[in-house]
CSV table of C-alpha atoms and ligand atoms in Angstrom, one decimal:
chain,number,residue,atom,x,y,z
A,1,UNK,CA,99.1,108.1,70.5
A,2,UNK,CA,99.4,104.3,70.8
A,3,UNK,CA,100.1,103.4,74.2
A,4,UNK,CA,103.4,101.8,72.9
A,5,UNK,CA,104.7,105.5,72.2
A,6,UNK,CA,103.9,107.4,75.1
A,7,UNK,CA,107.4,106.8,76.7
A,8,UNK,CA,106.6,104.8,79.6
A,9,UNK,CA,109.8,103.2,80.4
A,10,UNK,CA,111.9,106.9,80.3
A,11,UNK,CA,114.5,106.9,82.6
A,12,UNK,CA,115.4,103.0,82.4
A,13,UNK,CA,117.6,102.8,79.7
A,14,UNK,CA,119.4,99.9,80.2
A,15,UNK,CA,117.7,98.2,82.5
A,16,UNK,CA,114.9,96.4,80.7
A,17,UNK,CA,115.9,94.0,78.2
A,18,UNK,CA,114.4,95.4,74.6
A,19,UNK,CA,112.1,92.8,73.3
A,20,UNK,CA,111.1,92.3,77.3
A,21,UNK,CA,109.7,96.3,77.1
A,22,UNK,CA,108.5,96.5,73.4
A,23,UNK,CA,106.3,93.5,74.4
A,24,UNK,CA,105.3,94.8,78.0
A,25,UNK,CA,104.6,98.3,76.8
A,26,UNK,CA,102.4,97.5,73.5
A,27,UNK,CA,100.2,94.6,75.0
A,28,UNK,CA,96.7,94.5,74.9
A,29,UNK,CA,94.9,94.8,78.9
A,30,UNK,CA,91.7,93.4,79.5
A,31,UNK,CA,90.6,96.4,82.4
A,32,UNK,CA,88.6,93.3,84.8
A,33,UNK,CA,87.3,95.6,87.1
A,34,UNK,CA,87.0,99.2,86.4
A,35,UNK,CA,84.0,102.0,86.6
A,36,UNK,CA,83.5,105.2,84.1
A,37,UNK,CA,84.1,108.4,83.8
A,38,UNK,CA,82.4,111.2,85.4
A,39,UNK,CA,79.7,112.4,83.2
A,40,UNK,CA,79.9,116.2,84.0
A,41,UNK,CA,82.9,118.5,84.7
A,42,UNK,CA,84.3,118.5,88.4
A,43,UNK,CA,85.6,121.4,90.3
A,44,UNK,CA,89.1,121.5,91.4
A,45,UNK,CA,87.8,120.2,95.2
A,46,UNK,CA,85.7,117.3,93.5
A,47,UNK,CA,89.1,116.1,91.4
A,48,UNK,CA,91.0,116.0,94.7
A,49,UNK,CA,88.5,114.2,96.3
A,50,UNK,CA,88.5,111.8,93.4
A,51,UNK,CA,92.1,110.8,93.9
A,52,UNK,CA,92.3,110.4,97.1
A,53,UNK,CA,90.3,106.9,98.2
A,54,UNK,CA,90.7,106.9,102.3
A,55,UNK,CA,88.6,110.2,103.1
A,56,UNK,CA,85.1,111.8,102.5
A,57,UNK,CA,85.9,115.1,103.6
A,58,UNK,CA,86.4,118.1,101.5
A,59,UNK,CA,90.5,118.8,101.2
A,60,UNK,CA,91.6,120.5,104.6
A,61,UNK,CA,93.1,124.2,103.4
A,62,UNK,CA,96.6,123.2,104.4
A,63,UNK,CA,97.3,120.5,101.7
A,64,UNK,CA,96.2,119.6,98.3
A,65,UNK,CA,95.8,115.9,96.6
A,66,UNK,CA,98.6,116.8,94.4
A,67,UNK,CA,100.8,116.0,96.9
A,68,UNK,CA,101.0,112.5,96.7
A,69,UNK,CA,102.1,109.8,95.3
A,70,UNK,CA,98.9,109.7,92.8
A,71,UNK,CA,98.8,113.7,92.2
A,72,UNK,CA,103.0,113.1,91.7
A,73,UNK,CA,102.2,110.2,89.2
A,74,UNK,CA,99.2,112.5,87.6
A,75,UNK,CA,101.9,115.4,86.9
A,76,UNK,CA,104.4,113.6,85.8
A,77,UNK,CA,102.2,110.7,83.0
A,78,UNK,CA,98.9,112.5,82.0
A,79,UNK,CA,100.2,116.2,81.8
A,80,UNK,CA,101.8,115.4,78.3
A,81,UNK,CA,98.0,114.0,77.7
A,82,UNK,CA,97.1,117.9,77.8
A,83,UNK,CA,100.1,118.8,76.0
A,84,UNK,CA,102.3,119.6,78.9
A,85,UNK,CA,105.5,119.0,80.1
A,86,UNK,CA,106.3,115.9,82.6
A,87,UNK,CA,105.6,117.5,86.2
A,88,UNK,CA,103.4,120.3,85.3
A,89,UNK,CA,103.1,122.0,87.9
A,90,UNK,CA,99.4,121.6,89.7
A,91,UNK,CA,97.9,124.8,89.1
A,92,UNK,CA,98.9,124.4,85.2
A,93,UNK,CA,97.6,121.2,85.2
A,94,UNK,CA,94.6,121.8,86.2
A,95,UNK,CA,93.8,125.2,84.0
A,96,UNK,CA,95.0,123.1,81.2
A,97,UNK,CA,92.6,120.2,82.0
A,98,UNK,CA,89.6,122.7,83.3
A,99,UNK,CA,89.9,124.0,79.5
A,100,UNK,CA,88.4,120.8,78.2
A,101,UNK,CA,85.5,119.3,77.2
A,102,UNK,CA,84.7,116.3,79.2
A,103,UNK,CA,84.4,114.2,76.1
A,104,UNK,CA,87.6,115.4,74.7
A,105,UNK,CA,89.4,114.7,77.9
A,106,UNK,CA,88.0,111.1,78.2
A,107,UNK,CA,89.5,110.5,74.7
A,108,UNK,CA,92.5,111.6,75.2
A,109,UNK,CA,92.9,109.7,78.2
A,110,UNK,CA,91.2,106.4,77.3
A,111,UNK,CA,91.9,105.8,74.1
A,112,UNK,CA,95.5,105.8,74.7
A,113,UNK,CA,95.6,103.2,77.9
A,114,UNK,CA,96.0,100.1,75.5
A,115,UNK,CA,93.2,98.6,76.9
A,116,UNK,CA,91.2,95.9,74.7
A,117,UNK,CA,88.1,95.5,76.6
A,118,UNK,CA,86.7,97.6,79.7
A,119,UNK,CA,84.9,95.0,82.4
A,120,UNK,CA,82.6,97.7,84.1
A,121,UNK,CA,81.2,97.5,87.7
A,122,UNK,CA,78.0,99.2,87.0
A,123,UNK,CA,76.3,99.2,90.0
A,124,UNK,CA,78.1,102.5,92.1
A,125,UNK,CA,77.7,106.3,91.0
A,126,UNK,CA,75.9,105.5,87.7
A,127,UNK,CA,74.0,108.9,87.7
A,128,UNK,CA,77.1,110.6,87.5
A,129,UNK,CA,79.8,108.1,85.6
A,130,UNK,CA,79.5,107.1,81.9
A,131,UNK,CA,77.6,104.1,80.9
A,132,UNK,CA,78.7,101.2,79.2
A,133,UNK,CA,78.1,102.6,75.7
A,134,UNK,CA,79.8,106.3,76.1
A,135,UNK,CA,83.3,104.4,77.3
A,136,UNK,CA,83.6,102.1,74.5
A,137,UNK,CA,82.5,105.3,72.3
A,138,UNK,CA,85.6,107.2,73.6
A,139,UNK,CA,87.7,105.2,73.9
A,140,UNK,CA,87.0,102.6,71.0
A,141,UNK,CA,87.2,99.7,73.1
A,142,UNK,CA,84.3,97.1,73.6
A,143,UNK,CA,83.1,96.9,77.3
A,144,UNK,CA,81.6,94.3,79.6
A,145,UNK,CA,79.2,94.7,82.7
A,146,UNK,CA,80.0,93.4,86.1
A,147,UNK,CA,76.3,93.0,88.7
A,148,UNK,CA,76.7,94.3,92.1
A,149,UNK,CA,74.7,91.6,93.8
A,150,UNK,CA,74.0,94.0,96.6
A,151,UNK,CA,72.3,97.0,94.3
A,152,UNK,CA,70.3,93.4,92.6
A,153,UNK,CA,68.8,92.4,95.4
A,154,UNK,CA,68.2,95.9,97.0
A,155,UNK,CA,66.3,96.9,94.3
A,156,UNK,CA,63.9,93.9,95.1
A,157,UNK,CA,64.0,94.1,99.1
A,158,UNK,CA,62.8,98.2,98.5
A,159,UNK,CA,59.4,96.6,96.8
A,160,UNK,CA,59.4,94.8,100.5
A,161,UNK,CA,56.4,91.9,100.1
A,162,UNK,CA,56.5,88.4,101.2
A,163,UNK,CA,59.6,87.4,102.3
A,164,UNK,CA,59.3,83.8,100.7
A,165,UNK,CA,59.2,85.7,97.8
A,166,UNK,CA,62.7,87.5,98.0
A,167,UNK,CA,64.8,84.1,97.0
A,168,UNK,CA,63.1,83.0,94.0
A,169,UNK,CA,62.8,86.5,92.6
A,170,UNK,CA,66.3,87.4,93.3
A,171,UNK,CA,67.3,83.9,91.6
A,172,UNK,CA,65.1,84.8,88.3
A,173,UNK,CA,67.1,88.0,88.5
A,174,UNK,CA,70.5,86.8,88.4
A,175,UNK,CA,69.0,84.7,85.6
A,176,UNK,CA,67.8,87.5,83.4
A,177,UNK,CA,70.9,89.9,83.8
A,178,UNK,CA,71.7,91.7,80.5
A,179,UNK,CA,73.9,89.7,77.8
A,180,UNK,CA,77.0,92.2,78.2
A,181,UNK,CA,77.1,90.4,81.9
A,182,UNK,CA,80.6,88.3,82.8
A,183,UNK,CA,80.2,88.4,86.2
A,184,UNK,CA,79.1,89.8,89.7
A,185,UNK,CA,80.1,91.9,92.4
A,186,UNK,CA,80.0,91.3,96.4
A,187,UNK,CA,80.6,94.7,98.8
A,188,UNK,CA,80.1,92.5,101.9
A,189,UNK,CA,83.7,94.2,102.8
A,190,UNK,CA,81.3,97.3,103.5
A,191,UNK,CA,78.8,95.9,104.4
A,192,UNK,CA,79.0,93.3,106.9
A,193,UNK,CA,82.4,92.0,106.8
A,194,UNK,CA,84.2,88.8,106.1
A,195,UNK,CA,83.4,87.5,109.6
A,196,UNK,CA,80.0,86.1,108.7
A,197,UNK,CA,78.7,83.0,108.9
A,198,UNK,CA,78.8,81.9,105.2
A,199,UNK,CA,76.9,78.3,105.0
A,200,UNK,CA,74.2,78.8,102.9
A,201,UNK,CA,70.9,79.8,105.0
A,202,UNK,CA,68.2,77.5,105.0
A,203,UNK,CA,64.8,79.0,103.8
A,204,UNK,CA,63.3,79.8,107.1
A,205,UNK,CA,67.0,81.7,108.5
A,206,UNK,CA,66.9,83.9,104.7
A,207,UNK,CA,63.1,84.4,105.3
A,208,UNK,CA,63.6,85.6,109.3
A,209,UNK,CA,66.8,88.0,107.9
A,210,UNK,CA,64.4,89.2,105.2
A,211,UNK,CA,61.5,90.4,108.0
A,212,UNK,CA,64.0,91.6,110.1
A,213,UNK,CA,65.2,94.1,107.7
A,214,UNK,CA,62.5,95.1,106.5
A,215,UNK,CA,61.5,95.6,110.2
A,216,UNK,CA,64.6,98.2,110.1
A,217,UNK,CA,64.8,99.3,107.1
A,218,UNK,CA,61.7,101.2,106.4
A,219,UNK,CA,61.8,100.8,102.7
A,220,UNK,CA,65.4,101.9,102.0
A,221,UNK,CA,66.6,98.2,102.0
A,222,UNK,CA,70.7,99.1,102.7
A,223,UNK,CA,71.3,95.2,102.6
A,224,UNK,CA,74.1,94.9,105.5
A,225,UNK,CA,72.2,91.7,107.0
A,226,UNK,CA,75.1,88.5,107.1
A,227,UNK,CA,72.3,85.6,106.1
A,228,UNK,CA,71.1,87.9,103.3
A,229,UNK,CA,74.6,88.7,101.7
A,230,UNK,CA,75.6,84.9,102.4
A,231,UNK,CA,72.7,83.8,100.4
A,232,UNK,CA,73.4,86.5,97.4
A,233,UNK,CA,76.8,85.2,97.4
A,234,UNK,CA,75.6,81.4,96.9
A,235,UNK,CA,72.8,82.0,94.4
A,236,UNK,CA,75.3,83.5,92.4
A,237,UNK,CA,77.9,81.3,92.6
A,238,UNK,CA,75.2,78.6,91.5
A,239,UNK,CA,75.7,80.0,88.2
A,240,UNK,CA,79.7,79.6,87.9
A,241,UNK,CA,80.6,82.7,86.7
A,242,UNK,CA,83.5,84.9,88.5
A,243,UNK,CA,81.8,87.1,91.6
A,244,UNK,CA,85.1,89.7,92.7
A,245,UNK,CA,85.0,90.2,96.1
A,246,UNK,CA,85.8,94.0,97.6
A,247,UNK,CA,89.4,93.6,99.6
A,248,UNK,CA,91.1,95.8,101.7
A,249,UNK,CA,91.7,99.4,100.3
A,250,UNK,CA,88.4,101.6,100.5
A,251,UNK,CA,86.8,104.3,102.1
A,252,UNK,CA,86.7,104.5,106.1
A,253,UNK,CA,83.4,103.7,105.7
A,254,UNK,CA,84.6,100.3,106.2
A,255,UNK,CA,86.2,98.2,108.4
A,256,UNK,CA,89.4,98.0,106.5
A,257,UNK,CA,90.3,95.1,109.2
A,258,UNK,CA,87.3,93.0,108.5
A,259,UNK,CA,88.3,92.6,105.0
A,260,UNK,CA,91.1,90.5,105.0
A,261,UNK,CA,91.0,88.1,102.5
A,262,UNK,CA,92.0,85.0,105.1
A,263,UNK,CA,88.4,85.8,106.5
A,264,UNK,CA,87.1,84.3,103.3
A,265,UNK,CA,88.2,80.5,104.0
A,266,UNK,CA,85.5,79.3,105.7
A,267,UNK,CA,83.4,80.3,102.6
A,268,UNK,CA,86.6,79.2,99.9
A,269,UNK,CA,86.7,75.8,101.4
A,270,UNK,CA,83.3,75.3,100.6
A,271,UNK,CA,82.9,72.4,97.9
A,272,UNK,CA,79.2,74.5,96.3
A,273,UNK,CA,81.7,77.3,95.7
A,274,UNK,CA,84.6,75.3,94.1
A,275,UNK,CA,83.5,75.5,90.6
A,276,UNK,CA,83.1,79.4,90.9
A,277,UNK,CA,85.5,81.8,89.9
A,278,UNK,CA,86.6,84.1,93.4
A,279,UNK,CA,88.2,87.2,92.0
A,280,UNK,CA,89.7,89.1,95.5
A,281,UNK,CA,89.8,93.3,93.8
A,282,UNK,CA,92.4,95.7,94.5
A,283,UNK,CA,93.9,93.5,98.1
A,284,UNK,CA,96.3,96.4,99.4
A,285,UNK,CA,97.4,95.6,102.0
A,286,UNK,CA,96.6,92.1,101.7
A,287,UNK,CA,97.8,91.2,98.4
A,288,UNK,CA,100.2,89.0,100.1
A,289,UNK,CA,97.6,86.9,101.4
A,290,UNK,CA,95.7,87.2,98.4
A,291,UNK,CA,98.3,85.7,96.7
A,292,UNK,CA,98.1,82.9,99.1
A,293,UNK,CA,94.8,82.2,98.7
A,294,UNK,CA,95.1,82.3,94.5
A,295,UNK,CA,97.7,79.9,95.1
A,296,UNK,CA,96.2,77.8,97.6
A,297,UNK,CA,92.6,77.3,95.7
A,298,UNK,CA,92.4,76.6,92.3
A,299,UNK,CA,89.3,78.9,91.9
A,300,UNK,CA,90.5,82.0,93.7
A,301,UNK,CA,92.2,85.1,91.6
A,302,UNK,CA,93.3,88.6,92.6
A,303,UNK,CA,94.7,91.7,91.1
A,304,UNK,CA,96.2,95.0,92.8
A,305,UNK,CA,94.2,97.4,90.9
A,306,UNK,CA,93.7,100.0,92.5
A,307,UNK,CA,96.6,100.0,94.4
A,308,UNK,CA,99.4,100.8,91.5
A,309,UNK,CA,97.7,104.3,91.2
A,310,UNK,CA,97.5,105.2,95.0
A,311,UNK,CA,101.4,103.9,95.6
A,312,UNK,CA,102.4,105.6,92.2
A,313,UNK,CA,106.0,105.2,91.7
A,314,UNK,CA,106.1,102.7,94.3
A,315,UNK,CA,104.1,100.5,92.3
A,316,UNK,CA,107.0,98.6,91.4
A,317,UNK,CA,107.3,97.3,95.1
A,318,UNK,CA,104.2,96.0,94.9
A,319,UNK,CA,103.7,94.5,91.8
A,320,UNK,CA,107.1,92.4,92.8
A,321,UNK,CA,105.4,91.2,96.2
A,322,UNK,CA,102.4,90.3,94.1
A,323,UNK,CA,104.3,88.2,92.0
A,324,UNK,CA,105.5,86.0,94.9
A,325,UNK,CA,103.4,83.5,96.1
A,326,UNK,CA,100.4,83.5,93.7
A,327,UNK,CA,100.7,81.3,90.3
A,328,UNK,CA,100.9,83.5,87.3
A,329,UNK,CA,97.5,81.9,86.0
A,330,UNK,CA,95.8,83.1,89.1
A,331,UNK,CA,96.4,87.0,88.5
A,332,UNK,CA,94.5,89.8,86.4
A,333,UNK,CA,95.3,93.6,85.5
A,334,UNK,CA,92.6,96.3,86.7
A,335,UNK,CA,92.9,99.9,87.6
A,336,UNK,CA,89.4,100.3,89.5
A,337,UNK,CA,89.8,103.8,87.6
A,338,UNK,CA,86.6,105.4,89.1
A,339,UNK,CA,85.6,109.0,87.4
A,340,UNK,CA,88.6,111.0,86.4
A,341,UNK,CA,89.6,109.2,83.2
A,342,UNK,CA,93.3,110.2,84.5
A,343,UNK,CA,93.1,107.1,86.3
A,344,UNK,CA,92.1,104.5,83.6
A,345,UNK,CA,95.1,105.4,81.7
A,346,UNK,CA,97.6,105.8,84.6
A,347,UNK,CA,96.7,102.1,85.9
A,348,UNK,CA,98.1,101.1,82.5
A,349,UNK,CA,100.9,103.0,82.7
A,350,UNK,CA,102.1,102.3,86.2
A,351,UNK,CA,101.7,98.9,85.6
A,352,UNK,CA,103.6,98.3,82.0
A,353,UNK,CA,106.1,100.2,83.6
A,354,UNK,CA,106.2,98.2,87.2
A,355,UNK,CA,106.2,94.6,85.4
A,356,UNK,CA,108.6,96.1,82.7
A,357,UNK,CA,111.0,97.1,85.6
A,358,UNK,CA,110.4,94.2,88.7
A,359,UNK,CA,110.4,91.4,85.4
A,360,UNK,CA,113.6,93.0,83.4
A,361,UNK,CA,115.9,92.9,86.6
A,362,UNK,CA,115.0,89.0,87.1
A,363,UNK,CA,116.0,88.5,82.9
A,364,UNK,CA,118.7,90.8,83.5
A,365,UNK,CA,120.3,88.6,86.3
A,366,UNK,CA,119.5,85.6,84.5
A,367,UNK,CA,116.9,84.2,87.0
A,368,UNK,CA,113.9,84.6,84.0
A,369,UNK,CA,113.9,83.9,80.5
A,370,UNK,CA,113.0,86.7,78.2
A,371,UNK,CA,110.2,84.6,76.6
A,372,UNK,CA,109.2,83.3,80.2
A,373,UNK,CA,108.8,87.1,81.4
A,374,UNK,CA,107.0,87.7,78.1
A,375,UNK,CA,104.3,84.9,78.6
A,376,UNK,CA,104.2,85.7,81.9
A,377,UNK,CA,103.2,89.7,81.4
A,378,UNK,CA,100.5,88.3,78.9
A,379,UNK,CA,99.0,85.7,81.1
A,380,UNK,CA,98.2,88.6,84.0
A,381,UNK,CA,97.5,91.5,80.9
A,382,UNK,CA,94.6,89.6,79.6
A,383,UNK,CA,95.0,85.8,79.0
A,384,UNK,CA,93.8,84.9,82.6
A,385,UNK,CA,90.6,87.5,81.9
A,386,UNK,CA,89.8,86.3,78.6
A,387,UNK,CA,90.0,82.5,79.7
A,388,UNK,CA,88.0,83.3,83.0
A,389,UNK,CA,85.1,86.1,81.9
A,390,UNK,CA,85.1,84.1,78.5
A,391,UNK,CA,85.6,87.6,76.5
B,1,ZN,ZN1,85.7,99.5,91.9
């Protein structure tokens, strides 16, 4: 079903203008920063651990995922995606969805998010998600790759060797990446922080951080050293294309603190990093400053992936506080959708229906043009992406 018939503005009749939502729910998304689908079926445990983003632990016995504000959104947009009612209740949900072939439940989802191009992060899970190839198989839609510089240069600090080696190879690296590449990935939110020193290191600082990991490291080469990240950063940026940055929402593996955006302006005021495209991912709960920063430097960008699918039906309160500060040219769709190809669709959903409600109340009252709210909507569904990844 096209995603222009699955009902997504139900329930607000009246309040969004009718070219406003036939234009908002039928345009094309460029998805800049999204993963695939899980290759195998999950159990019931390993699908409520995939929506839920804070917490490693198996499910405690006294709750469920389901209630939340993503199992809520779940029930009530991709149960008619199985053939169910709206807000099918859990347990029916899931027998419907456990009867299903993996690939027949990734086109079912997929196909029907109105996506026109999938920009993949391929550098997390990809022993158990779906490549490049079997998303834009099932769901019909062409796909980018996205290079987690990390994953790059751990794959070359596990070989360990000269240390005055590590630079140059991880430079022809970055040069040799695969022709579906439109840009990089930094986890330094994980990994170190955004309170690093981020001048570029001179030779001999990289080459003393390289022997002092591999002094710790032993061969596993978990790259969490500040000059080493610093310098990944820089070498890519020497190349000019977009690098998104981790920020805020994730696991509590990291120091959710550490990643706020504002951290970033010793590196953003940085004239070698002018030219290069920043792209802050998923910002909850500092889409307000990242919306500062995208207005305050012309090469700095952010989205609220992620976010819309966590905050489900409150995604309308933050899609309106992203569309503050930040210039509309500065801001991009994603859903992050990672594994349950629930999510990749829902992220479309929740957010036609978000900018469908936050931008019809502003025509509505006469604060917006129609065809102003209509370029607008375009500009963050997949102008800005297309002009900055060049897809
Ligand atoms: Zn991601």
């Amino acid at each position: 079903m096209p995603v222009g018939e699955l009902g997504v503005l139900a329930g607000l009749e009246g309040q969004v203008p009718a070219g406003l939502g036939e234009a908002i729910t039928s345009m094309p998304l460029v998805d800049h920063h999204v993963h695939g689908c899980f290759i195998d079926p999950v159990t019931r445990g390993q699908f409520e651990q995939a929506i839920n983003e804070g917490s490693p632990d198996p499910i405690p016995a006294f709750m469920t995922q389901f209630d939340s504000q993503l199992g809520f959104a779940i029930r009530r947009w991709c149960a008619p995606q199985l053939g169910l009612p709206p807000h099918a209740k859990a347990d029916e949900y899931w027998a419907e969805r456990t009867a299903l072939p993996v690939d027949d439940l990734d086109r079912r989802m997929l196909g029907d998010a109105g996506v026109e191009r999938w920009i993949m992060d391929t550098g997390f899970g990809t022993d158990i998600i779906s490549s490049l190839s079997t998303m834009t198989e099932r769901s019909g839609t062409p796909s980018s790759a996205i290079v987690r510089l990390e994953q790059l240069a751990e794959s070359i600090l596990a070989h360990g060797g000269d240390p005055a080696a590590f630079a140059p190879k991880f430079r022809e690296a970055l040069a040799q990446a695969n022709p579906s590449v439109v840009g990089y990935k930094t986890i330094a939110a994980y990994r170190t922080g955004f309170d690093i020193d981020w001048t570029l290191p001179s030779t001999g600082d990289l080459e003393q951080a390289v022997t002092e990991l591999n002094a710790t490291s032993a061969g596993s080469a978990r790259l969490d050293h500040p000059v080493i990240i610093a310098f990944i950063v820089h070498a890519a940026a020497e190349l000019g294309r977009p690098i998104q940055f981790h920020v805020g929402l994730g696991d509590r593996d990291m120091d959710l603190h550490r990643s706020n955006p504002m951290l970033l302006l010793p590196l953003l005021r940085q004239q070698e990093i002018a030219s290069t495209p920043i792209m802050l991912l998923h910002t909850y709960p500092y889409h307000r400053e990242s919306g500062y920063l995208a207005q305050a430097f012309d090469n700095v960008y952010f989205d609220v992936g992620l976010t819309l699918n966590y905050v489900g039906a409150q995604s309308t309160q933050i899609i309106a506080e992203s569309l503050e500060l930040a210039p509309f040219a500065k801001q991009l769709y994603s859903s992050d959708a990672f594994g349950l190809p629930e999510l990749h669709l829902l992220g479309s959903i929740l957010w036609r229906r978000s900018m469908a409600q936050v931008l019809g109340r502003w025509v509505r009252e006469g604060d917006w043009s129609e065809p102003d709210a209509i370029r607008a909507a375009k500009m963050i569904a997949h102008g800005n992406a297309r002009r900055v990844y060049g897809v």
